[in-house]
Tab-separated table of C-alpha atoms in Angstrom:
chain	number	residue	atom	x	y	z
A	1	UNK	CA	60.175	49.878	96.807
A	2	UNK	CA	62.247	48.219	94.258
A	3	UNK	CA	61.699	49.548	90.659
A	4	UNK	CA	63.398	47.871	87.169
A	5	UNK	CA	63.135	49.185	83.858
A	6	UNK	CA	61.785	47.516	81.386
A	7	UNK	CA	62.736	49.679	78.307
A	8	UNK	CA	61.131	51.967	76.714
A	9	UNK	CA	60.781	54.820	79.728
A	10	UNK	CA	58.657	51.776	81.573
A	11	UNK	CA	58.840	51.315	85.740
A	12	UNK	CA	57.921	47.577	87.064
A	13	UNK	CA	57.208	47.357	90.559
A	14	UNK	CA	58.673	44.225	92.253
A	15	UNK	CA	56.261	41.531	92.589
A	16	UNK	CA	54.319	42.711	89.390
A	17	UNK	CA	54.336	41.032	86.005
A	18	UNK	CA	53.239	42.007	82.710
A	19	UNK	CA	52.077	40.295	79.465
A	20	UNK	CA	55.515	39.221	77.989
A	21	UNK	CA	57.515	36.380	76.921
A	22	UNK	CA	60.412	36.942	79.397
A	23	UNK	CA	61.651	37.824	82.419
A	24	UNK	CA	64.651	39.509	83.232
A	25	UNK	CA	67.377	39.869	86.594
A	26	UNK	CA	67.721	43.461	87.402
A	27	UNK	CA	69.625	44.978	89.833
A	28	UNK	CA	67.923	44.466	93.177
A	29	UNK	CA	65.267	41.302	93.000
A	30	UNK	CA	63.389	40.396	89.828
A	31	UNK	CA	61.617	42.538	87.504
A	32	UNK	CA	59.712	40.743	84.666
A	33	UNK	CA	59.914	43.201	81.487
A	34	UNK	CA	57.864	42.861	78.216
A	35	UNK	CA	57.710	44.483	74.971
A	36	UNK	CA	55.094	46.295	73.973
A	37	UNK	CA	52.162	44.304	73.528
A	38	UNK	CA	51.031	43.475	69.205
A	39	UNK	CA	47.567	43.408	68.495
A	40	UNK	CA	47.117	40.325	65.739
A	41	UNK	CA	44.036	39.492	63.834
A	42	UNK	CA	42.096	36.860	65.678
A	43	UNK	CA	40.400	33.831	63.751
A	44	UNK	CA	36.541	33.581	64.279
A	45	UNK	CA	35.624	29.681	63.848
A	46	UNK	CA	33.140	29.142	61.441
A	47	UNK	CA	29.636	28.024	62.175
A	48	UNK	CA	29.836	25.059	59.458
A	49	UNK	CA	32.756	23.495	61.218
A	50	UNK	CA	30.686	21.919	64.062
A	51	UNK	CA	28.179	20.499	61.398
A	52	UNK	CA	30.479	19.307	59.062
A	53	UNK	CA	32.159	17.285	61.800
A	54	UNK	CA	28.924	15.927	63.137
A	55	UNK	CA	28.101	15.291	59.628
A	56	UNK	CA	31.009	12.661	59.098
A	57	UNK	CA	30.406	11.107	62.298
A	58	UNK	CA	27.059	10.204	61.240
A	59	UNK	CA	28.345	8.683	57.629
A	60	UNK	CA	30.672	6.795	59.409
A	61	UNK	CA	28.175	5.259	61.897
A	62	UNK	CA	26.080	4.457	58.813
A	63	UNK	CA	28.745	2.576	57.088
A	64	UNK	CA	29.381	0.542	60.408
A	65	UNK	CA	25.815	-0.421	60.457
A	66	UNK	CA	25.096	-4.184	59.290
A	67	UNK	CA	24.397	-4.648	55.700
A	68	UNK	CA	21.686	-7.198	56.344
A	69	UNK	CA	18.522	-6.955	58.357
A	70	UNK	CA	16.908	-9.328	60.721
A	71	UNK	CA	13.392	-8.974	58.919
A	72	UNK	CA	11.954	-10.018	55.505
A	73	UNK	CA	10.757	-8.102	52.568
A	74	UNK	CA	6.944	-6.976	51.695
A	75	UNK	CA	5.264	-10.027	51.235
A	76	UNK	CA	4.974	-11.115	47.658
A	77	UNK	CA	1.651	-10.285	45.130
A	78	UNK	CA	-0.170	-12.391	43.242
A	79	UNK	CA	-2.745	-12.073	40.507
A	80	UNK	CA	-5.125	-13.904	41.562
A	81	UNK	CA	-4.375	-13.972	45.407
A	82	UNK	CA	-4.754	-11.338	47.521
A	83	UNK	CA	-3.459	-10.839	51.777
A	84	UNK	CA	-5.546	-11.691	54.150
A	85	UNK	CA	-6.089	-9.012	56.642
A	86	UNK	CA	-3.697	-6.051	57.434
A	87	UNK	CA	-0.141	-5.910	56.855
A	88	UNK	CA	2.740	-5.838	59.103
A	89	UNK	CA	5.383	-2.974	59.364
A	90	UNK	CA	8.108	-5.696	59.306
A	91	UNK	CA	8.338	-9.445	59.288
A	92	UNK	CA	10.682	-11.734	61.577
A	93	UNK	CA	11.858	-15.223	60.624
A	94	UNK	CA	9.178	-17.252	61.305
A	95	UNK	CA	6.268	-14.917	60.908
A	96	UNK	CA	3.019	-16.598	58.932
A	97	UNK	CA	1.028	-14.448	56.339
A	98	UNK	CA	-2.325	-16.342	54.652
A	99	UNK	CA	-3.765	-15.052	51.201
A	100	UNK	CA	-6.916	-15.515	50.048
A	101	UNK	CA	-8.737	-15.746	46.211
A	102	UNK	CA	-8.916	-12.096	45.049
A	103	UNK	CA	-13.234	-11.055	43.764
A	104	UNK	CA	-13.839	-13.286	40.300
A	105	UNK	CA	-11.466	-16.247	41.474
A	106	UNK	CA	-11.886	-19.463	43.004
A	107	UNK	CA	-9.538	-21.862	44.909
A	108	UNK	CA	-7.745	-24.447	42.533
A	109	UNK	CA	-8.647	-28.247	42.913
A	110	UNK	CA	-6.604	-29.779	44.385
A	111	UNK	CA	-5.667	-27.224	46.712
A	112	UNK	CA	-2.943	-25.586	46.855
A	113	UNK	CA	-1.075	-23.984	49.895
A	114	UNK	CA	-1.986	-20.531	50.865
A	115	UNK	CA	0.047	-19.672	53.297
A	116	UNK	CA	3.906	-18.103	53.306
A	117	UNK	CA	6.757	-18.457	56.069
A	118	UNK	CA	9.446	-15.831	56.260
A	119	UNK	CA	12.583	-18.054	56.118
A	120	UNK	CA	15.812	-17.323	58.908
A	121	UNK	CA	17.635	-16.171	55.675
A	122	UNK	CA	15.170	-13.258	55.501
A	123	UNK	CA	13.512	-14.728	52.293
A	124	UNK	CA	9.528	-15.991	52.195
A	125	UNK	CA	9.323	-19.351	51.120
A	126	UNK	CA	8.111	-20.043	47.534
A	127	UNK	CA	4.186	-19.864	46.715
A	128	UNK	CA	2.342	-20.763	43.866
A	129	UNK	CA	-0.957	-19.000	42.509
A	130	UNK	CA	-3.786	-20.988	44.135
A	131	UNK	CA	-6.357	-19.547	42.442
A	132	UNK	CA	-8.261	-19.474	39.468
A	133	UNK	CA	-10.933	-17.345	36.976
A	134	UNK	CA	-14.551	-18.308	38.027
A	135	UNK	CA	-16.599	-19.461	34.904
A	136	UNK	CA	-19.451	-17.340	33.430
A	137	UNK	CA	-22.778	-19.543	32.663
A	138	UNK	CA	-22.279	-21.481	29.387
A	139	UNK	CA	-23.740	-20.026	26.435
A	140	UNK	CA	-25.175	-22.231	23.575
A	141	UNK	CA	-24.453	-21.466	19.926
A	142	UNK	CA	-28.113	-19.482	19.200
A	143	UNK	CA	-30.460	-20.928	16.186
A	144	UNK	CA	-28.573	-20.045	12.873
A	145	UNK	CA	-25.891	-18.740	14.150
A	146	UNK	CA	-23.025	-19.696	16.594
A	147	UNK	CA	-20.913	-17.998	19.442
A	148	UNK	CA	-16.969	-17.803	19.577
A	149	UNK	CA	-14.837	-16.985	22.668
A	150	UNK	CA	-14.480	-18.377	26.163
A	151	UNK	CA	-16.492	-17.973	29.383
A	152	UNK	CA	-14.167	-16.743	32.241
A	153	UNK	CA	-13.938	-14.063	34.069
A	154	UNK	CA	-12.630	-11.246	32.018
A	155	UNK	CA	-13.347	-12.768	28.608
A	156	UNK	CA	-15.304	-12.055	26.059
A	157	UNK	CA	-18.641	-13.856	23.455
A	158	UNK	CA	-18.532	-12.712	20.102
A	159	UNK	CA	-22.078	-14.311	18.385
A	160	UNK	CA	-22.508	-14.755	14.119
A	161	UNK	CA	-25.450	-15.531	12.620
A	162	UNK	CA	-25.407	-17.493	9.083
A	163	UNK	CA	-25.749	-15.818	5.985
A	164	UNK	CA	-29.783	-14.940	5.534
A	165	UNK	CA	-29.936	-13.860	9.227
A	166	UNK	CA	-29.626	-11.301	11.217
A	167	UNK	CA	-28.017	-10.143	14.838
A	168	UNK	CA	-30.422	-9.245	17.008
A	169	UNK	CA	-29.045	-8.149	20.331
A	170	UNK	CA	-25.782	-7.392	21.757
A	171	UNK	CA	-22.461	-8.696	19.387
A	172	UNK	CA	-20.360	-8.934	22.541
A	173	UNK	CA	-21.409	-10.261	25.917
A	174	UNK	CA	-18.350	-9.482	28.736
A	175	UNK	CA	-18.017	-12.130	31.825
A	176	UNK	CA	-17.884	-9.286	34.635
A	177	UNK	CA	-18.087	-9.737	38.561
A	178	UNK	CA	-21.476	-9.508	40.387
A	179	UNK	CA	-21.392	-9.334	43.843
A	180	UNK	CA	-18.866	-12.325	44.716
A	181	UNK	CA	-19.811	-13.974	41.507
A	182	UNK	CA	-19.161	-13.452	37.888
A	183	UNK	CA	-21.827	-12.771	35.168
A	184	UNK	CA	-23.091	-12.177	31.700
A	185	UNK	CA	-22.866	-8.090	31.315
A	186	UNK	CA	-26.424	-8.487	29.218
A	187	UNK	CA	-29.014	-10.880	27.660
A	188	UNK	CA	-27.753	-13.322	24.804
A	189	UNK	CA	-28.768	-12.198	21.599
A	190	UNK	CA	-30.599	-14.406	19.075
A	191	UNK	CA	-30.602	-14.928	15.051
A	192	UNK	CA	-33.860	-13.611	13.178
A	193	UNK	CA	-34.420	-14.476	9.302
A	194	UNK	CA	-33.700	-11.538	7.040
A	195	UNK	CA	-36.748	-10.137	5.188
A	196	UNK	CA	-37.401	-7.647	2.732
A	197	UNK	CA	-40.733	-5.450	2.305
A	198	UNK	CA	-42.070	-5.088	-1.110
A	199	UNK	CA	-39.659	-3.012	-2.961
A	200	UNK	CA	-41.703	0.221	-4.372
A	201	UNK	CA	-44.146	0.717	-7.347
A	202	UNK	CA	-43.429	2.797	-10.028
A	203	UNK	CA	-44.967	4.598	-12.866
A	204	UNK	CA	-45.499	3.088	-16.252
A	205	UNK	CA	-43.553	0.078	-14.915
A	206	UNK	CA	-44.212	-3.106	-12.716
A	207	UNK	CA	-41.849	-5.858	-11.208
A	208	UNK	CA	-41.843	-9.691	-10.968
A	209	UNK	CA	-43.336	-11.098	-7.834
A	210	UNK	CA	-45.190	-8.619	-6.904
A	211	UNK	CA	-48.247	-9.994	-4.825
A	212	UNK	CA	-46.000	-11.193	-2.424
A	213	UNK	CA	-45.663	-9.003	1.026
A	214	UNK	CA	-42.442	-10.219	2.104
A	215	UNK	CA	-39.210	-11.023	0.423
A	216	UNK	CA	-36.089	-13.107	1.531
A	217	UNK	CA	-32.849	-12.503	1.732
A	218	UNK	CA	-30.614	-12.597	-1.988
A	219	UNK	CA	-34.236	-13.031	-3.600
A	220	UNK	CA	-34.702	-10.800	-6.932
A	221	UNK	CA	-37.431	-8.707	-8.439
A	222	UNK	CA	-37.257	-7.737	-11.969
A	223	UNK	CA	-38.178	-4.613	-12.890
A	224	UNK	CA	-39.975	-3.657	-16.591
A	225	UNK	CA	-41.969	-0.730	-18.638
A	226	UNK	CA	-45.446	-1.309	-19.925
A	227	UNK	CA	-46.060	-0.406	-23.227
A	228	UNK	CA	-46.052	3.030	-24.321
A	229	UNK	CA	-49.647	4.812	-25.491
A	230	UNK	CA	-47.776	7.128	-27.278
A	231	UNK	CA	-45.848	7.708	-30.547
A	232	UNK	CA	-42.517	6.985	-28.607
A	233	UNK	CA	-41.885	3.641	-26.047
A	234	UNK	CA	-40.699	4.091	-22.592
A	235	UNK	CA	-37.157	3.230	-21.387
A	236	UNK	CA	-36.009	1.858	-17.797
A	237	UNK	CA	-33.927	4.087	-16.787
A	238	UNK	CA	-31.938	2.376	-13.681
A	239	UNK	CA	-30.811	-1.169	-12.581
A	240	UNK	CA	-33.837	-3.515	-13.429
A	241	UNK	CA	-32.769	-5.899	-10.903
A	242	UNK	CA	-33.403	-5.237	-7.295
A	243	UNK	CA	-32.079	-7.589	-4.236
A	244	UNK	CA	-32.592	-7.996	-0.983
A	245	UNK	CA	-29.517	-7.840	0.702
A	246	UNK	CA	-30.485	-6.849	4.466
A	247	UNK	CA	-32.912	-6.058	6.646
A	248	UNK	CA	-35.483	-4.434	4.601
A	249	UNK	CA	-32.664	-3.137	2.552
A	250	UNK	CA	-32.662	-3.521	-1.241
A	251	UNK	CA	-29.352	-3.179	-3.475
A	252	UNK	CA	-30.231	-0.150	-5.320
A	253	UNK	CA	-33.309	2.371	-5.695
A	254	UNK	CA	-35.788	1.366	-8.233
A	255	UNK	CA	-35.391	2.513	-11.794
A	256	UNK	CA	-37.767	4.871	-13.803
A	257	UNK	CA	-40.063	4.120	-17.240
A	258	UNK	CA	-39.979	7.197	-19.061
A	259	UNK	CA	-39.537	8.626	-22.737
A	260	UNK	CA	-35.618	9.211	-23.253
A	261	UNK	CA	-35.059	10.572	-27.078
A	262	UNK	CA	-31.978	11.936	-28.178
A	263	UNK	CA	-32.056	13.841	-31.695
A	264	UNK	CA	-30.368	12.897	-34.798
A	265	UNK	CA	-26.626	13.197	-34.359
A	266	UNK	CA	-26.442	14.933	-37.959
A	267	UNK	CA	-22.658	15.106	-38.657
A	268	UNK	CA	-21.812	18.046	-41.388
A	269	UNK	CA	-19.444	16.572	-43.818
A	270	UNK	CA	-19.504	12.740	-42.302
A	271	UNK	CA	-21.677	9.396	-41.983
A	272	UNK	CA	-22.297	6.882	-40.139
A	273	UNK	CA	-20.560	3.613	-39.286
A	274	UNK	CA	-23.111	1.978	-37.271
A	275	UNK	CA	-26.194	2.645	-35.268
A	276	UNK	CA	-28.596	3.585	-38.033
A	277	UNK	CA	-31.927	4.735	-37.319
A	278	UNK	CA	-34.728	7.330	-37.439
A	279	UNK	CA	-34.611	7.496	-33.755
A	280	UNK	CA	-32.551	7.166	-30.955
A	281	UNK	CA	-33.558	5.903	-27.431
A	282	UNK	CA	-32.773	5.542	-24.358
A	283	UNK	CA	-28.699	3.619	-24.948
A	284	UNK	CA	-28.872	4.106	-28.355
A	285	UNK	CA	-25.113	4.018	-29.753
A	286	UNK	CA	-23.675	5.276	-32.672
A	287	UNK	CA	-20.522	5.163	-34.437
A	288	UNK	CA	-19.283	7.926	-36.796
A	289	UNK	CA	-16.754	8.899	-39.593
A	290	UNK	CA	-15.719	11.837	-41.743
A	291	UNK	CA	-15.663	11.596	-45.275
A	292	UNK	CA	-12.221	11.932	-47.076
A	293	UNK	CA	-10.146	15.348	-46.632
A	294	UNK	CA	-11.464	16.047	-42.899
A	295	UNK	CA	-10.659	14.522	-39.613
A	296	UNK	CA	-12.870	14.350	-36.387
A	297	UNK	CA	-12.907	16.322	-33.707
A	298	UNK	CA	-14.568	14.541	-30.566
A	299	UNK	CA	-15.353	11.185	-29.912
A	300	UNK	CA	-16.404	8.946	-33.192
A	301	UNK	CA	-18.932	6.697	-30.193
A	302	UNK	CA	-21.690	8.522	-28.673
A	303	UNK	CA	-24.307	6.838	-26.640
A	304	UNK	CA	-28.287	8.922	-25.947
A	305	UNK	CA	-28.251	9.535	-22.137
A	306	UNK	CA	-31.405	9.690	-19.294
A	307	UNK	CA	-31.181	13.153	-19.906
A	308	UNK	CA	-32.380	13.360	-23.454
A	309	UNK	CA	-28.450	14.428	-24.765
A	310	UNK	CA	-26.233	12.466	-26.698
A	311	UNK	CA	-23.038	11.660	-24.265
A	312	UNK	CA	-20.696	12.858	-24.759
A	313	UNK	CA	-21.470	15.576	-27.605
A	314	UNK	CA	-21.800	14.880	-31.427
A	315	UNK	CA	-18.417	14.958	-32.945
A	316	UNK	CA	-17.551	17.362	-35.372
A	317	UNK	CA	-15.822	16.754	-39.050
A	318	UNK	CA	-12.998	19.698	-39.467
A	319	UNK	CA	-11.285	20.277	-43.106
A	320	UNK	CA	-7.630	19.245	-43.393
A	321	UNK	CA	-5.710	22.527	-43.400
A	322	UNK	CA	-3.069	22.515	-46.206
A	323	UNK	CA	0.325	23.970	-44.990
A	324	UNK	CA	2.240	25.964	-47.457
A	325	UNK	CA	5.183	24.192	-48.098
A	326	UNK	CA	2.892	21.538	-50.174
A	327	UNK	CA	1.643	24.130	-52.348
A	328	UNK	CA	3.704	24.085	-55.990
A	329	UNK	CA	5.741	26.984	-57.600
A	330	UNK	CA	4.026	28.835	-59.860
A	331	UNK	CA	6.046	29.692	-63.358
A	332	UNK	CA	5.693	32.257	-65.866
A	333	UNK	CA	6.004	29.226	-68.258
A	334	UNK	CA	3.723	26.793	-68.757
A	335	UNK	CA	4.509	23.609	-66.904
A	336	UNK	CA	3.511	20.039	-67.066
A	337	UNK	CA	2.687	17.736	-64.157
A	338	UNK	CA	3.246	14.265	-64.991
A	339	UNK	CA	0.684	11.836	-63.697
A	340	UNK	CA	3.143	9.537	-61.998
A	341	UNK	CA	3.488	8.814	-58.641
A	342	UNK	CA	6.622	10.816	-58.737
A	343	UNK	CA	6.263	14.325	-59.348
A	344	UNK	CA	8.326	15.977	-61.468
A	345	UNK	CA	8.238	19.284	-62.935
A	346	UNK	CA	8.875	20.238	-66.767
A	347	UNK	CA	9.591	23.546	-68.168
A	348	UNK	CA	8.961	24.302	-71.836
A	349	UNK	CA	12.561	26.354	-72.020
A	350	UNK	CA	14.127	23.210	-71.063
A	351	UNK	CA	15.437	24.041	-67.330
A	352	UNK	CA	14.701	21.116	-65.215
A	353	UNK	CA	15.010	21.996	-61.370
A	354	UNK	CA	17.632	20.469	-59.433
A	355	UNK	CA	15.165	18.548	-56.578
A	356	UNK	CA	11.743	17.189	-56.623
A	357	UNK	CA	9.155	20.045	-54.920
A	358	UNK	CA	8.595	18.978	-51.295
A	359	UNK	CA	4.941	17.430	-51.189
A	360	UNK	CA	3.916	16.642	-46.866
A	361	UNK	CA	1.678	13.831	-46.246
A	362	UNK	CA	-2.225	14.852	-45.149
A	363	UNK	CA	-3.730	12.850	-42.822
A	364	UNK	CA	-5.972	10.070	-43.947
A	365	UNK	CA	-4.094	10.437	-47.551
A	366	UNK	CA	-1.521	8.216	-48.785
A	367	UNK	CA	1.841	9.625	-49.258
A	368	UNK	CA	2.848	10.586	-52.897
A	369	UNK	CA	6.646	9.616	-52.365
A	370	UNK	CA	8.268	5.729	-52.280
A	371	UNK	CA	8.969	4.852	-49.048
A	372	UNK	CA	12.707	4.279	-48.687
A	373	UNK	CA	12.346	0.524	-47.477
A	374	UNK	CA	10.195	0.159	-50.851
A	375	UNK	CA	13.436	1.059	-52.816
A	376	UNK	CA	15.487	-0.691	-50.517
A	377	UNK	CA	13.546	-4.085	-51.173
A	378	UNK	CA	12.974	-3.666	-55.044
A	379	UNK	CA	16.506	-3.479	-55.138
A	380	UNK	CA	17.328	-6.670	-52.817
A	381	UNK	CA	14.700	-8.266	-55.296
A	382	UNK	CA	16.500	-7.533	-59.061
A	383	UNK	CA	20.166	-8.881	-57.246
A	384	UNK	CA	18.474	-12.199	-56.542
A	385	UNK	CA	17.085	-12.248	-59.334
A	386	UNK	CA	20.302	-11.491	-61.402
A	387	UNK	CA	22.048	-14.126	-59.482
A	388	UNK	CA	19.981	-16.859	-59.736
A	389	UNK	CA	19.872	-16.443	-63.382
A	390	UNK	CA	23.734	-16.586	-63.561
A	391	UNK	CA	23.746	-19.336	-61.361
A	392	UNK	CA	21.681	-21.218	-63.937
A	393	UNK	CA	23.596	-20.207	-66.440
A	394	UNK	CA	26.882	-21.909	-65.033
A	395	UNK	CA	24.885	-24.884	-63.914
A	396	UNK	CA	23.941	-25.402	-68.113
A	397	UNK	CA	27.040	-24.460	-69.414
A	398	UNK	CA	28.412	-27.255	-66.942
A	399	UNK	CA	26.120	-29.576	-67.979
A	400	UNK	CA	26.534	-28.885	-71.654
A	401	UNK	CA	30.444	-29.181	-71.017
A	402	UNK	CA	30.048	-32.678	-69.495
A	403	UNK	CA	27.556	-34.191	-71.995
A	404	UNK	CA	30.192	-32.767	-75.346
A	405	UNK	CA	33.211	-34.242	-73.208
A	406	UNK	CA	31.196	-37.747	-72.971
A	407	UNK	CA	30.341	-37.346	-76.596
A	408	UNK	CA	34.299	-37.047	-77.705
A	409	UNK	CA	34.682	-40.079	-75.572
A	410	UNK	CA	32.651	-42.414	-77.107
A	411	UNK	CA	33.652	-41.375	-80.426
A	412	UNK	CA	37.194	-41.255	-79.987
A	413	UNK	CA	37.228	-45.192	-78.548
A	414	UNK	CA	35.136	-46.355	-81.836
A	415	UNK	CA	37.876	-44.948	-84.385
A	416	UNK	CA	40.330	-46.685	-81.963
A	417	UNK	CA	38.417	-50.021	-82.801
A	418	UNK	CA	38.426	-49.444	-86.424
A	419	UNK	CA	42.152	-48.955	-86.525
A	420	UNK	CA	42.505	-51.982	-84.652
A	421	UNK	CA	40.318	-54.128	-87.295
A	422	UNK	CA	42.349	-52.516	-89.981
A	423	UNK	CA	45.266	-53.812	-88.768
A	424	UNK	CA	44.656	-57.283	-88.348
A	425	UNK	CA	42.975	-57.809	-91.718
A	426	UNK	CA	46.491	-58.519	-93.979
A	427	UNK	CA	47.681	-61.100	-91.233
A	428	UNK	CA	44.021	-63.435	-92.228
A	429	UNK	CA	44.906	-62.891	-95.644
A	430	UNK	CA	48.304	-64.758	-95.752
């Protein structure tokens, strides 16, 4: 048996091969030899590889695919059109679909087509709405009163009565379906005359009118107090009119007749202005005013309320408070106080003070001190008066100037004719 090394302390029969990558002439026949065999890391394939490929195959194929389909759409809807029957899963060119007049609609006169044709270019050819709201029954204006709106299906009646009347019944009235027709959803109402029940009676009063049992709409009742039996006269206390203004509905409640006295606003240290009396009823107003050195404290109007109490309160008169700064000095000399509006201050040893003592204005007194524009216009007053009178002065003294210059003229021209006759005289004389 032939042997061959193949490195390494390795024997290779003739005839056998190992796992190598070459083979080598030995000495006797051929020996193939190989290196010691490597182990290398082996690459598992991942399980996403087979998808992902399948994946893009599929993409592809969809992207081959024809844009454009061979079928048309859904068919159109209308609003007042429904289909008739079932629909399709898909439509070919050529395929027929018929609508029909959806509940509360009726076919348009003239007629109108109905029925659509899918076109070859996949489109359904054009359709109009053939159909139309069904009326409700016509409704007439009721008896004073009238009805706006329109009667189709889905509309609405508003009714108004004229003034004096009243709605009786349902406002609104809706046009609904019924069955396969449309309807009224309720009963038309109607207009009834507005009336008023005698308004109520009360004591120590009456009102106008009063044998009547029913009243009409806007009419008035006037209400009044019968005369008292008593030292004191009732007062209506309340609105005197009442009106009728709805359905047994008057404007306001009616008033009262009753004794309202308020007592005598006696005002300490004031009077009054107006509103004199020895007693005060029910609205009774009175004006008021302090007398001289006090002011008023509330309201100078008060007016006797339903209650018996003068509204608001009786004022009150309050003394004027003197502050201290109008007070005088006092002197250990005896001093004398003018009586002129200006008030100056004279001592006996002769010292006059420098300024006037500071006198503040009370209220409701009138100030003791000039006012400056007072001064100011006195003294506006003596410069036109100063002017003017040497403006008249000038205007004589010109006029006196003129009438001597005048006078020198006509005396100076007659000695001018004297000379002249003197001077001629000896000339006659020879």
């Amino acid at each position: 048996m032939n042997r061959g090394f193949a490195g390494s302390g390795t024997y290779i029969e003739k005839g056998h091969r190992l796992a190598g990558r070459q083979v080598f002439p030995l000495y006797s026949g051929e020996m193939t030899a190989s290196c010691a065999t490597r182990t290398f890391p082996r690459c598992h394939e991942s399980p996403f590889s087979s998808w992902s490929f399948v994946g893009i195959l599929l993409v592809v194929q969809v992207l081959l695919l024809p844009t454009s389909s061979d079928a048309c759409d859904d068919p159109p809807r209308f609003q007042s059109m429904k289909l008739k029957g079932a629909s399709q899963a898909t439509y070919n060119p050529g395929d027929k679909i018929e609508y029909e007049c959806r509940p509360g609609y009726m076919r348009i006169v003239p007629l109108l087509t109905t029925t659509a044709v899918c076109q070859a270019d996949n489109t359904w050819a054009p359709l109009q709405e053939a159909c139309t709201r069904k009326p409700c029954p016509q409704l007439g204006d009721p008896l004073n009163g009238r009805v706006n709106g329109t009667f189709l299906f889905g509309s609405q009646a508003h009714f108004v009565c004229n003034e004096g009347f009243q709605l009786v019944g349902p406002e609104i009235l809706h046009c609904d379906l019924a069955g396969n027709s449309v309807a009224w959803d309720n009963e038309p109402p109607y207009c009834e005359k507005i009336l008023c029940k005698p308004p109520r009676q009360i004591p120590n009063g009456k009102y106008t009118n009063s044998h009547k049992d029913t009243f009409e709409y806007n009419e008035v009742v006037i209400y009044s107090c019968n005369p008292s039996s008593g030292p004191d006269e009732y007062s209506l206390v309340g609105e005197s009119e009442l009106i009728c203004s709805g359905f047994d509905t008057w404007s306001s409640d009616p008033p009262e007749c009753k004794v309202v006295k308020c007592p005598y606003p006696a005002l300490e240290n004031g009077k009054f202005v107006s509103g004199f009396g020895k007693k005060f009823y029910y609205r009774a107003t009175v004006v008021l005013q302090c007398y001289s050195g006090y002011y008023l404290k509330g309201n100078d109007t008060i007016v006797c309320g339903a209650d018996n109490m003068w509204e608001p309160k009786v004022p009150e008169c309050i003394k004027e408070s003197i502050s201290p700064s109008t007070k005088l000095p006092t002197s250990s000399h005896s001093v004398s106080v003018p009586t002129s509006t200006q008030p100056t201050i004279s001592s006996v040893s002769g010292v006059k003070p420098t300024t006037a003592p500071p006198v503040s204005r009370l209220p409701d007194h009138p100030s003791t001190s000039e006012p400056p524009s007072e001064v100011l216009g006195g003294w506006i007053i003596a410069v036109i008066v100063i002017f003017s009178l040497i403006f008249i002065t000038l205007l004589c003294c010109g006029f006196a100037f003129l009438i001597r210059k005048k006078k020198r003229e006509r005396e100076g021209s007659a000695s001018y004719s004297t000379y002249q006759n003197k001077s001629t005289t000896p000339e006659q004389t020879h």
